[in-house]
Short mmCIF file of C-alpha atoms and ligand atoms in Angstrom, two decimals:
data_model
loop_
_atom_site.label_atom_id
_atom_site.label_comp_id
_atom_site.label_asym_id
_atom_site.label_seq_id
_atom_site.Cartn_x
_atom_site.Cartn_y
_atom_site.Cartn_z
CA UNK A 1 -31.29 -24.30 -2.96
CA UNK A 2 -30.73 -26.22 0.24
CA UNK A 3 -32.29 -24.19 3.05
CA UNK A 4 -31.61 -26.59 5.90
CA UNK A 5 -29.41 -25.60 8.80
CA UNK A 6 -26.07 -27.34 9.18
CA UNK A 7 -27.29 -29.43 12.12
CA UNK A 8 -30.05 -30.95 9.99
CA UNK A 9 -28.24 -31.21 6.67
CA UNK A 10 -24.74 -32.38 7.63
CA UNK A 11 -24.56 -33.77 11.18
CA UNK A 12 -21.11 -35.25 10.52
CA UNK A 13 -19.59 -31.81 9.94
CA UNK A 14 -21.70 -30.25 12.69
CA UNK A 15 -20.44 -32.86 15.14
CA UNK A 16 -16.81 -32.22 14.17
CA UNK A 17 -17.29 -28.47 14.68
CA UNK A 18 -18.86 -29.06 18.09
CA UNK A 19 -16.02 -31.38 19.07
CA UNK A 20 -13.52 -28.74 18.01
CA UNK A 21 -15.33 -26.13 20.13
CA UNK A 22 -15.13 -28.54 23.05
CA UNK A 23 -11.45 -29.13 22.43
CA UNK A 24 -10.77 -25.38 22.29
CA UNK A 25 -12.81 -24.78 25.42
CA UNK A 26 -11.49 -27.58 27.61
CA UNK A 27 -7.78 -27.20 26.91
CA UNK A 28 -5.11 -24.57 27.39
CA UNK A 29 -4.28 -23.08 23.98
CA UNK A 30 -0.69 -21.92 24.21
CA UNK A 31 0.43 -21.97 20.59
CA UNK A 32 1.53 -18.32 20.35
CA UNK A 33 0.13 -17.86 16.82
CA UNK A 34 -3.40 -18.84 17.85
CA UNK A 35 -6.22 -16.82 19.35
CA UNK A 36 -10.02 -16.71 19.73
CA UNK A 37 -12.01 -14.27 17.58
CA UNK A 38 -15.06 -12.44 18.88
CA UNK A 39 -18.60 -13.54 18.16
CA UNK A 40 -19.00 -10.53 15.83
CA UNK A 41 -16.03 -11.70 13.75
CA UNK A 42 -17.46 -15.24 13.61
CA UNK A 43 -20.78 -13.84 12.38
CA UNK A 44 -19.10 -11.88 9.58
CA UNK A 45 -17.21 -15.01 8.47
CA UNK A 46 -20.47 -16.90 8.14
CA UNK A 47 -22.21 -14.07 6.27
CA UNK A 48 -23.52 -13.77 2.69
CA UNK A 49 -20.44 -11.73 1.77
CA UNK A 50 -18.86 -15.09 0.89
CA UNK A 51 -21.15 -15.21 -2.18
CA UNK A 52 -19.73 -12.15 -3.91
CA UNK A 53 -16.99 -11.76 -6.51
CA UNK A 54 -15.23 -8.40 -6.27
CA UNK A 55 -11.92 -8.56 -8.15
CA UNK A 56 -10.25 -5.16 -8.05
CA UNK A 57 -10.29 -2.57 -5.28
CA UNK A 58 -12.96 -0.27 -3.75
CA UNK A 59 -14.33 2.00 -6.50
CA UNK A 60 -12.46 0.06 -9.25
CA UNK A 61 -13.99 -3.41 -9.56
CA UNK A 62 -14.21 -5.87 -12.43
CA UNK A 63 -17.68 -7.00 -11.29
CA UNK A 64 -21.00 -5.19 -10.82
CA UNK A 65 -22.93 -5.13 -7.56
CA UNK A 66 -19.98 -4.24 -5.37
CA UNK A 67 -21.43 -1.16 -3.66
CA UNK A 68 -21.77 -2.82 -0.25
CA UNK A 69 -18.58 -4.81 -0.63
CA UNK A 70 -16.82 -1.48 -1.17
CA UNK A 71 -18.19 -0.19 2.14
CA UNK A 72 -16.81 -3.23 3.94
CA UNK A 73 -13.38 -3.18 2.35
CA UNK A 74 -12.95 0.59 2.72
CA UNK A 75 -13.81 0.39 6.43
CA UNK A 76 -11.20 -2.33 6.88
CA UNK A 77 -8.59 -0.20 5.09
CA UNK A 78 -9.41 3.00 6.99
CA UNK A 79 -9.34 1.28 10.37
CA UNK A 80 -6.02 -0.44 9.66
CA UNK A 81 -4.53 2.92 8.60
CA UNK A 82 -5.69 4.43 11.88
CA UNK A 83 -4.31 1.59 14.03
CA UNK A 84 -0.85 1.48 12.48
CA UNK A 85 -0.46 4.98 11.01
CA UNK A 86 -0.12 3.46 7.54
CA UNK A 87 -0.09 5.51 4.32
CA UNK A 88 -1.52 2.66 2.24
CA UNK A 89 -3.18 -0.64 3.17
CA UNK A 90 -4.16 -3.75 1.20
CA UNK A 91 -6.51 -6.02 3.17
CA UNK A 92 -6.92 -8.69 0.47
CA UNK A 93 -4.02 -11.10 1.17
CA UNK A 94 -5.57 -14.49 1.89
CA UNK A 95 -3.00 -15.18 4.59
CA UNK A 96 0.45 -14.22 5.82
CA UNK A 97 2.40 -16.39 3.39
CA UNK A 98 0.81 -15.02 0.18
CA UNK A 99 1.16 -11.49 1.62
CA UNK A 100 4.92 -12.03 1.85
CA UNK A 101 5.17 -13.54 -1.62
CA UNK A 102 3.28 -10.56 -3.04
CA UNK A 103 5.64 -8.14 -1.27
CA UNK A 104 8.71 -9.81 -2.81
CA UNK A 105 7.23 -9.68 -6.32
CA UNK A 106 6.10 -6.07 -5.82
CA UNK A 107 9.53 -4.84 -4.77
CA UNK A 108 12.00 -7.11 -6.57
CA UNK A 109 13.01 -8.87 -9.78
CA UNK A 110 13.65 -12.63 -9.83
CA UNK A 111 17.20 -13.35 -8.71
CA UNK A 112 17.41 -10.30 -6.45
CA UNK A 113 18.91 -10.75 -2.99
CA UNK A 114 16.88 -10.61 0.23
CA UNK A 115 18.57 -10.52 3.64
CA UNK A 116 16.35 -12.21 6.24
CA UNK A 117 16.78 -14.02 9.55
CA UNK A 118 17.80 -17.66 9.82
CA UNK A 119 14.74 -19.87 10.39
CA UNK A 120 16.23 -21.61 13.42
CA UNK A 121 16.91 -18.19 14.96
CA UNK A 122 13.25 -17.22 14.76
CA UNK A 123 12.58 -16.44 11.07
CA UNK A 124 9.62 -17.80 9.07
CA UNK A 125 9.52 -20.36 6.23
CA UNK A 126 8.37 -17.60 3.84
CA UNK A 127 11.57 -15.70 4.59
CA UNK A 128 13.40 -17.94 2.16
CA UNK A 129 13.64 -21.42 3.63
CA UNK A 130 14.93 -23.81 0.94
CA UNK A 131 11.71 -25.91 1.08
CA UNK A 132 9.60 -22.99 -0.22
CA UNK A 133 8.95 -22.26 -3.90
CA UNK A 134 9.88 -18.64 -3.36
CA UNK A 135 13.46 -19.66 -2.47
CA UNK A 136 13.83 -20.78 -6.11
CA UNK A 137 12.94 -17.28 -7.34
CA UNK A 138 14.92 -14.96 -5.06
CA UNK A 139 18.37 -15.22 -3.54
CA UNK A 140 17.93 -15.35 0.23
CA UNK A 141 20.85 -14.76 2.57
CA UNK A 142 20.58 -14.92 6.33
CA UNK A 143 21.61 -13.10 9.46
CA UNK A 144 21.54 -14.61 12.94
CA UNK A 145 21.12 -13.82 16.60
CA UNK A 146 24.18 -13.32 18.81
CA UNK A 147 25.37 -15.33 21.83
CA UNK A 148 23.05 -13.32 24.09
CA UNK A 149 20.20 -14.26 21.78
CA UNK A 150 19.59 -10.76 20.43
CA UNK A 151 19.61 -9.82 16.75
CA UNK A 152 23.30 -9.57 15.92
CA UNK A 153 23.38 -6.06 14.43
CA UNK A 154 27.09 -6.31 13.55
CA UNK A 155 26.44 -9.57 11.70
CA UNK A 156 23.39 -8.04 10.01
CA UNK A 157 25.42 -5.03 8.83
CA UNK A 158 28.35 -7.21 7.70
CA UNK A 159 25.97 -9.44 5.71
CA UNK A 160 24.32 -6.36 4.20
CA UNK A 161 27.68 -4.86 3.16
CA UNK A 162 28.85 -8.21 1.74
CA UNK A 163 25.70 -9.24 -0.16
CA UNK A 164 24.23 -5.83 -1.07
CA UNK A 165 20.62 -7.05 -0.71
CA UNK A 166 17.79 -5.20 -2.46
CA UNK A 167 15.61 -5.89 0.57
CA UNK A 168 16.26 -6.32 4.29
CA UNK A 169 13.62 -8.34 6.08
CA UNK A 170 12.84 -8.39 9.80
CA UNK A 171 9.94 -9.84 11.81
CA UNK A 172 9.81 -13.34 13.19
CA UNK A 173 7.82 -16.35 14.34
CA UNK A 174 9.81 -17.55 17.32
CA UNK A 175 11.82 -14.51 18.40
CA UNK A 176 10.82 -13.03 21.73
CA UNK A 177 12.64 -9.70 21.76
CA UNK A 178 11.92 -6.14 20.66
CA UNK A 179 13.27 -5.00 17.28
CA UNK A 180 15.27 -1.79 16.73
CA UNK A 181 13.69 -0.65 13.46
CA UNK A 182 15.55 2.69 13.16
CA UNK A 183 18.92 0.91 13.47
CA UNK A 184 17.97 -1.59 10.76
CA UNK A 185 16.63 1.18 8.53
CA UNK A 186 19.99 2.93 8.91
CA UNK A 187 21.86 -0.18 7.72
CA UNK A 188 19.41 -0.52 4.81
CA UNK A 189 20.02 3.11 3.83
CA UNK A 190 23.77 2.55 4.00
CA UNK A 191 23.60 -0.26 1.40
CA UNK A 192 20.66 1.13 -0.60
CA UNK A 193 18.22 -1.64 0.40
CA UNK A 194 14.47 -1.41 0.83
CA UNK A 195 13.02 -2.41 4.21
CA UNK A 196 10.27 -4.90 5.01
CA UNK A 197 8.92 -5.95 8.40
CA UNK A 198 6.73 -9.02 8.83
CA UNK A 199 4.78 -8.35 12.04
CA UNK A 200 2.56 -11.46 11.73
CA UNK A 201 3.09 -12.49 15.35
CA UNK A 202 3.21 -9.13 17.10
CA UNK A 203 0.67 -7.00 15.18
CA UNK A 204 -1.73 -7.06 18.15
CA UNK A 205 0.99 -5.95 20.55
CA UNK A 206 1.83 -3.08 18.20
CA UNK A 207 -1.87 -2.18 17.80
CA UNK A 208 -2.15 -2.24 21.61
CA UNK A 209 0.88 0.07 21.82
CA UNK A 210 3.05 -2.43 23.72
CA UNK A 211 5.74 -2.90 21.05
CA UNK A 212 7.61 -0.68 18.57
CA UNK A 213 5.72 0.06 15.35
CA UNK A 214 7.76 -0.29 12.13
CA UNK A 215 5.00 1.07 9.86
CA UNK A 216 6.10 4.75 10.00
CA UNK A 217 9.75 3.75 9.43
CA UNK A 218 9.84 0.84 6.98
CA UNK A 219 8.86 0.77 3.29
CA UNK A 220 6.58 -2.25 3.52
CA UNK A 221 5.03 -4.13 6.45
CA UNK A 222 3.20 -7.45 6.10
CA UNK A 223 1.13 -9.18 8.75
CA UNK A 224 -1.40 -11.85 9.49
CA UNK A 225 -4.68 -10.77 11.06
CA UNK A 226 -5.37 -13.93 13.09
CA UNK A 227 -2.53 -14.05 15.61
CA UNK A 228 -2.21 -11.40 18.35
CA UNK A 229 -4.37 -9.04 16.27
CA UNK A 230 -7.24 -11.46 17.02
CA UNK A 231 -9.07 -11.23 13.70
CA UNK A 232 -10.07 -13.85 11.15
CA UNK A 233 -7.45 -16.01 9.40
CA UNK A 234 -5.92 -13.70 6.81
CA UNK A 235 -3.15 -11.32 5.79
CA UNK A 236 -2.58 -7.62 5.19
CA UNK A 237 0.10 -5.39 3.68
CA UNK A 238 0.85 -1.80 4.72
CA UNK A 239 3.25 0.42 2.82
CA UNK A 240 4.45 3.90 1.96
CA UNK A 241 2.48 5.67 -0.78
CA UNK A 242 5.37 5.18 -3.25
CA UNK A 243 4.85 1.40 -3.14
CA UNK A 244 1.03 1.41 -3.09
CA UNK A 245 0.45 0.69 -6.79
CA UNK A 246 3.09 -2.04 -6.93
CA UNK A 247 1.74 -3.78 -3.81
CA UNK A 248 -1.86 -3.67 -5.01
CA UNK A 249 -0.90 -5.03 -8.44
CA UNK A 250 1.20 -7.79 -6.90
CA UNK A 251 -1.82 -9.02 -4.89
CA UNK A 252 -4.33 -8.62 -7.73
CA UNK A 253 -3.90 -9.56 -10.52
CA UNK A 254 -0.34 -10.66 -9.72
CA UNK A 255 -1.04 -13.44 -7.25
CA UNK A 256 -4.68 -13.73 -6.23
CA UNK A 257 -8.12 -13.68 -7.79
CA UNK A 258 -11.31 -12.62 -6.04
CA UNK A 259 -10.90 -11.31 -2.50
CA UNK A 260 -12.67 -13.11 0.37
CA UNK A 261 -14.98 -10.30 1.46
CA UNK A 262 -16.60 -12.21 4.33
CA UNK A 263 -13.11 -12.47 5.71
CA UNK A 264 -12.35 -8.80 5.02
CA UNK A 265 -15.51 -7.90 6.98
CA UNK A 266 -14.11 -9.97 9.85
CA UNK A 267 -10.83 -8.03 9.57
CA UNK A 268 -12.74 -4.72 9.70
CA UNK A 269 -14.52 -5.83 12.89
CA UNK A 270 -11.30 -7.01 14.51
CA UNK A 271 -9.70 -3.64 13.66
CA UNK A 272 -12.62 -1.83 15.30
CA UNK A 273 -11.97 -3.95 18.38
CA UNK A 274 -8.24 -3.16 18.22
CA UNK A 275 -9.05 0.57 18.25
CA UNK A 276 -10.96 0.25 21.56
CA UNK A 277 -9.10 1.32 24.74
CA UNK A 278 -9.71 -2.22 26.06
CA UNK A 279 -7.33 -3.59 23.42
CA UNK A 280 -4.45 -1.72 25.06
CA UNK A 281 -5.31 -3.53 28.30
CA UNK A 282 -5.41 -6.83 26.37
CA UNK A 283 -1.95 -6.24 24.87
CA UNK A 284 -0.54 -5.23 28.28
CA UNK A 285 -1.98 -8.36 29.87
CA UNK A 286 -0.51 -10.61 27.14
CA UNK A 287 2.95 -9.30 28.03
CA UNK A 288 2.38 -9.39 31.78
CA UNK A 289 1.25 -13.01 31.49
CA UNK A 290 4.31 -13.93 29.40
CA UNK A 291 6.54 -12.32 32.05
CA UNK A 292 5.05 -14.60 34.72
CA UNK A 293 5.84 -17.65 32.58
CA UNK A 294 9.38 -16.31 32.03
CA UNK A 295 9.92 -15.97 35.79
CA UNK A 296 8.44 -19.38 36.60
CA UNK A 297 10.41 -21.28 33.93
CA UNK A 298 13.59 -19.58 35.09
CA UNK A 299 12.77 -20.73 38.64
CA UNK A 300 12.20 -24.27 37.36
CA UNK A 301 15.64 -24.21 35.75
CA UNK A 302 14.67 -24.21 32.06
CA UNK A 303 16.81 -22.54 29.40
CA UNK A 304 14.94 -19.63 27.82
CA UNK A 305 16.19 -18.76 24.35
CA UNK A 306 16.96 -15.08 23.65
CA UNK A 307 17.32 -14.76 27.46
CA UNK A 308 13.58 -14.27 28.02
CA UNK A 309 10.75 -12.35 26.43
CA UNK A 310 9.65 -8.80 25.53
CA UNK A 311 6.50 -10.01 23.78
CA UNK A 312 3.88 -12.76 23.94
CA UNK A 313 6.03 -15.86 23.48
CA UNK A 314 8.77 -17.99 24.98
CA UNK A 315 11.11 -20.38 23.20
CA UNK A 316 12.34 -22.96 25.68
CA UNK A 317 15.14 -25.51 25.28
CA UNK A 318 13.78 -28.61 27.05
CA UNK A 319 16.69 -30.98 26.31
CA UNK A 320 18.61 -30.16 29.53
CA UNK A 321 15.54 -31.60 31.31
CA UNK A 322 16.01 -34.93 29.57
CA UNK A 323 13.35 -34.76 26.87
CA UNK A 324 13.03 -33.49 23.29
CA UNK A 325 10.70 -30.86 21.84
CA UNK A 326 8.50 -33.53 20.27
CA UNK A 327 8.27 -35.48 23.54
CA UNK A 328 7.39 -32.29 25.40
CA UNK A 329 4.69 -31.37 22.86
CA UNK A 330 3.19 -34.86 23.11
CA UNK A 331 3.21 -34.96 26.92
CA UNK A 332 1.57 -31.53 27.12
CA UNK A 333 -1.00 -32.61 24.52
CA UNK A 334 -1.95 -35.53 26.77
CA UNK A 335 -2.28 -33.05 29.63
CA UNK A 336 -4.61 -30.79 27.63
CA UNK A 337 -2.02 -28.07 27.04
CA UNK A 338 -1.31 -27.23 23.40
CA UNK A 339 2.16 -25.92 22.48
CA UNK A 340 4.40 -26.58 19.51
CA UNK A 341 7.80 -28.15 19.19
CA UNK A 342 10.26 -25.67 17.71
CA UNK A 343 13.88 -25.38 16.60
CA UNK A 344 16.21 -23.37 18.83
CA UNK A 345 19.02 -21.24 17.31
CA UNK A 346 21.51 -23.53 15.51
CA UNK A 347 19.54 -26.53 16.74
CA UNK A 348 21.60 -29.74 16.53
CA UNK A 349 18.34 -31.74 16.30
CA UNK A 350 15.88 -32.09 13.38
CA UNK A 351 12.77 -29.97 12.67
CA UNK A 352 10.50 -32.97 13.34
CA UNK A 353 12.10 -33.57 16.73
CA UNK A 354 13.83 -30.32 17.71
CA UNK A 355 15.23 -29.23 21.08
CA UNK A 356 12.61 -26.68 21.98
CA UNK A 357 8.99 -25.83 22.52
CA UNK A 358 7.37 -22.50 21.73
CA UNK A 359 4.51 -21.25 23.82
CA UNK A 360 2.66 -18.00 24.33
CA UNK A 361 -0.13 -16.17 26.09
CA UNK A 362 -2.43 -14.44 23.52
CA UNK A 363 -5.21 -17.05 23.52
CA UNK A 364 -5.26 -17.62 27.29
CA UNK A 365 -5.30 -13.84 27.80
CA UNK A 366 -8.32 -13.55 25.49
CA UNK A 367 -10.07 -16.05 27.76
CA UNK A 368 -9.47 -13.67 30.67
CA UNK A 369 -6.56 -15.35 32.41
CA UNK A 370 -4.25 -13.15 34.47
CA UNK A 371 -0.95 -13.37 36.37
CA UNK A 372 -2.20 -15.72 39.10
CA UNK A 373 -3.59 -18.13 36.49
CA UNK A 374 -0.24 -18.11 34.68
CA UNK A 375 1.46 -19.24 37.90
CA UNK A 376 -0.92 -22.20 37.96
CA UNK A 377 -0.39 -22.93 34.27
CA UNK A 378 3.41 -22.84 34.64
CA UNK A 379 3.26 -25.35 37.50
CA UNK A 380 1.00 -27.66 35.46
CA UNK A 381 3.41 -27.52 32.50
CA UNK A 382 6.38 -28.22 34.76
CA UNK A 383 4.64 -31.25 36.26
CA UNK A 384 3.70 -32.64 32.84
CA UNK A 385 7.24 -32.21 31.50
CA UNK A 386 8.93 -33.63 34.60
CA UNK A 387 6.68 -36.71 34.52
CA UNK A 388 6.28 -36.86 30.75
CA UNK A 389 6.25 -40.67 30.64
CA UNK A 390 3.85 -41.10 33.56
CA UNK A 391 0.32 -41.33 32.12
CA UNK A 392 -1.29 -41.02 35.58
CA UNK A 393 0.39 -37.66 36.23
CA UNK A 394 -0.58 -36.42 32.76
CA UNK A 395 -4.15 -37.53 33.45
CA UNK A 396 -4.26 -35.66 36.75
CA UNK A 397 -2.81 -32.50 35.12
CA UNK A 398 -5.45 -32.81 32.41
CA UNK A 399 -8.18 -32.81 35.07
CA UNK A 400 -6.71 -29.70 36.68
CA UNK A 401 -6.51 -28.05 33.27
CA UNK A 402 -10.16 -28.84 32.69
CA UNK A 403 -11.11 -27.38 36.08
CA UNK A 404 -9.17 -24.19 35.32
CA UNK A 405 -10.72 -23.74 31.88
CA UNK A 406 -14.23 -24.09 33.33
CA UNK A 407 -13.67 -20.74 35.03
CA UNK A 408 -13.09 -19.09 31.63
CA UNK A 409 -15.91 -20.10 29.30
CA UNK A 410 -15.36 -19.61 25.59
CA UNK A 411 -18.32 -18.67 23.35
CA UNK A 412 -20.94 -19.44 26.04
CA UNK A 413 -23.49 -17.93 23.64
CA UNK A 414 -22.87 -20.90 21.30
CA UNK A 415 -24.18 -23.37 23.90
C1 LIG B 501 2.47 -16.97 10.75
C2 LIG B 501 3.50 -16.23 9.99
C3 LIG B 501 3.40 -16.10 8.59
C4 LIG B 501 2.43 -16.88 7.74
O1 LIG B 501 1.13 -16.69 7.96
P1 LIG B 501 0.04 -17.75 7.40
O2 LIG B 501 -1.23 -17.02 7.64
O3 LIG B 501 0.22 -18.99 8.18
O4 LIG B 501 0.31 -17.93 5.94
C5 LIG B 501 4.33 -15.29 7.96
N1 LIG B 501 5.31 -14.68 8.65
C6 LIG B 501 5.46 -14.82 9.97
C7 LIG B 501 6.58 -14.11 10.67
C8 LIG B 501 4.57 -15.61 10.68
O5 LIG B 501 4.75 -15.78 12.00
#
């Protein structure tokens, strides 16, 4: 067995990891689905738990030697139940996408109809976009947002009455408004549909009690653990007791093999963190920071989709300012600010060069940035976008970004 440390054994990989740490530390991470995990979570990810096979669930495994693995997985389950008030939790989904696929197979038969939100209005690929494999298995129909940018409840109800879906799906990747779960549950009951919420983006805001929680209301709720929830890269499913067996079977043996227990340990640690009173402050600050960006971009004359934000993200149409989403992303990249280009509702442009950019505050808030820093960040973004073809301006913004980030060290204990 090779007992050398990474630095000695594989300097090429070690160097790439160090460069990535530098990149994360010296730039402004504003992709709203990204975050920085704690040192404790990082330690769990790099632990010996990665060596163990543990197919099955706590107390019912297909492999021997799982007594400590069971402790880890049960703690993750119990903590998630406490955070969200869930009746049943499965912490094994490898990520958000497989969690969603497992939910569909648990609840439905091939060919059944699912009513979800249009991708360009904020939905996710796994909600039935034609490029996904899952779109070949189930019949996805779509509702949209209204002219004010809110979920069009009349359209949703009309689509539900017309298509009689087996499942109504809410929860989004680029939608910045609160969701009225009881109203959607009422429509689902009217047409006899099951309800599923995908809270991948907003799980941390729900855990921090800053957004509505669908878990007590909906049949099934899927999430990622690595976005606002600030855990390791992974997924999770919560459901009512009636669906527990079906959900567990759909994950294993239906879709996955051995669970990644090092990752599940990381989830358990992140959940412990999310149960601390400080996590409520974190969630509040994420929203307060997003509100500053909303105010500043309105002042600068940008068009905010959905009329603004109730959560951690903003979707901004940049085309009225004379550039495209791809050009904006590239200019900001040069300036050390990471965002992503994104479609706006009914975008006339293509996914590879859409009209908008999507940006958010979870990662910067983890670094300790507050309202005053957001004012600075908004001004830097505005300058980079206004002078997006001027390399000298982008260079100067990059230097200011670097100076700002130096005040908020990331993983100083790794230095
Ligand atoms: C990010 C996201 C997913 C997918 O998660 P992965 O971990 O990338 O597979 C699913 N649904 C929504 C709404 C998301 O935002």
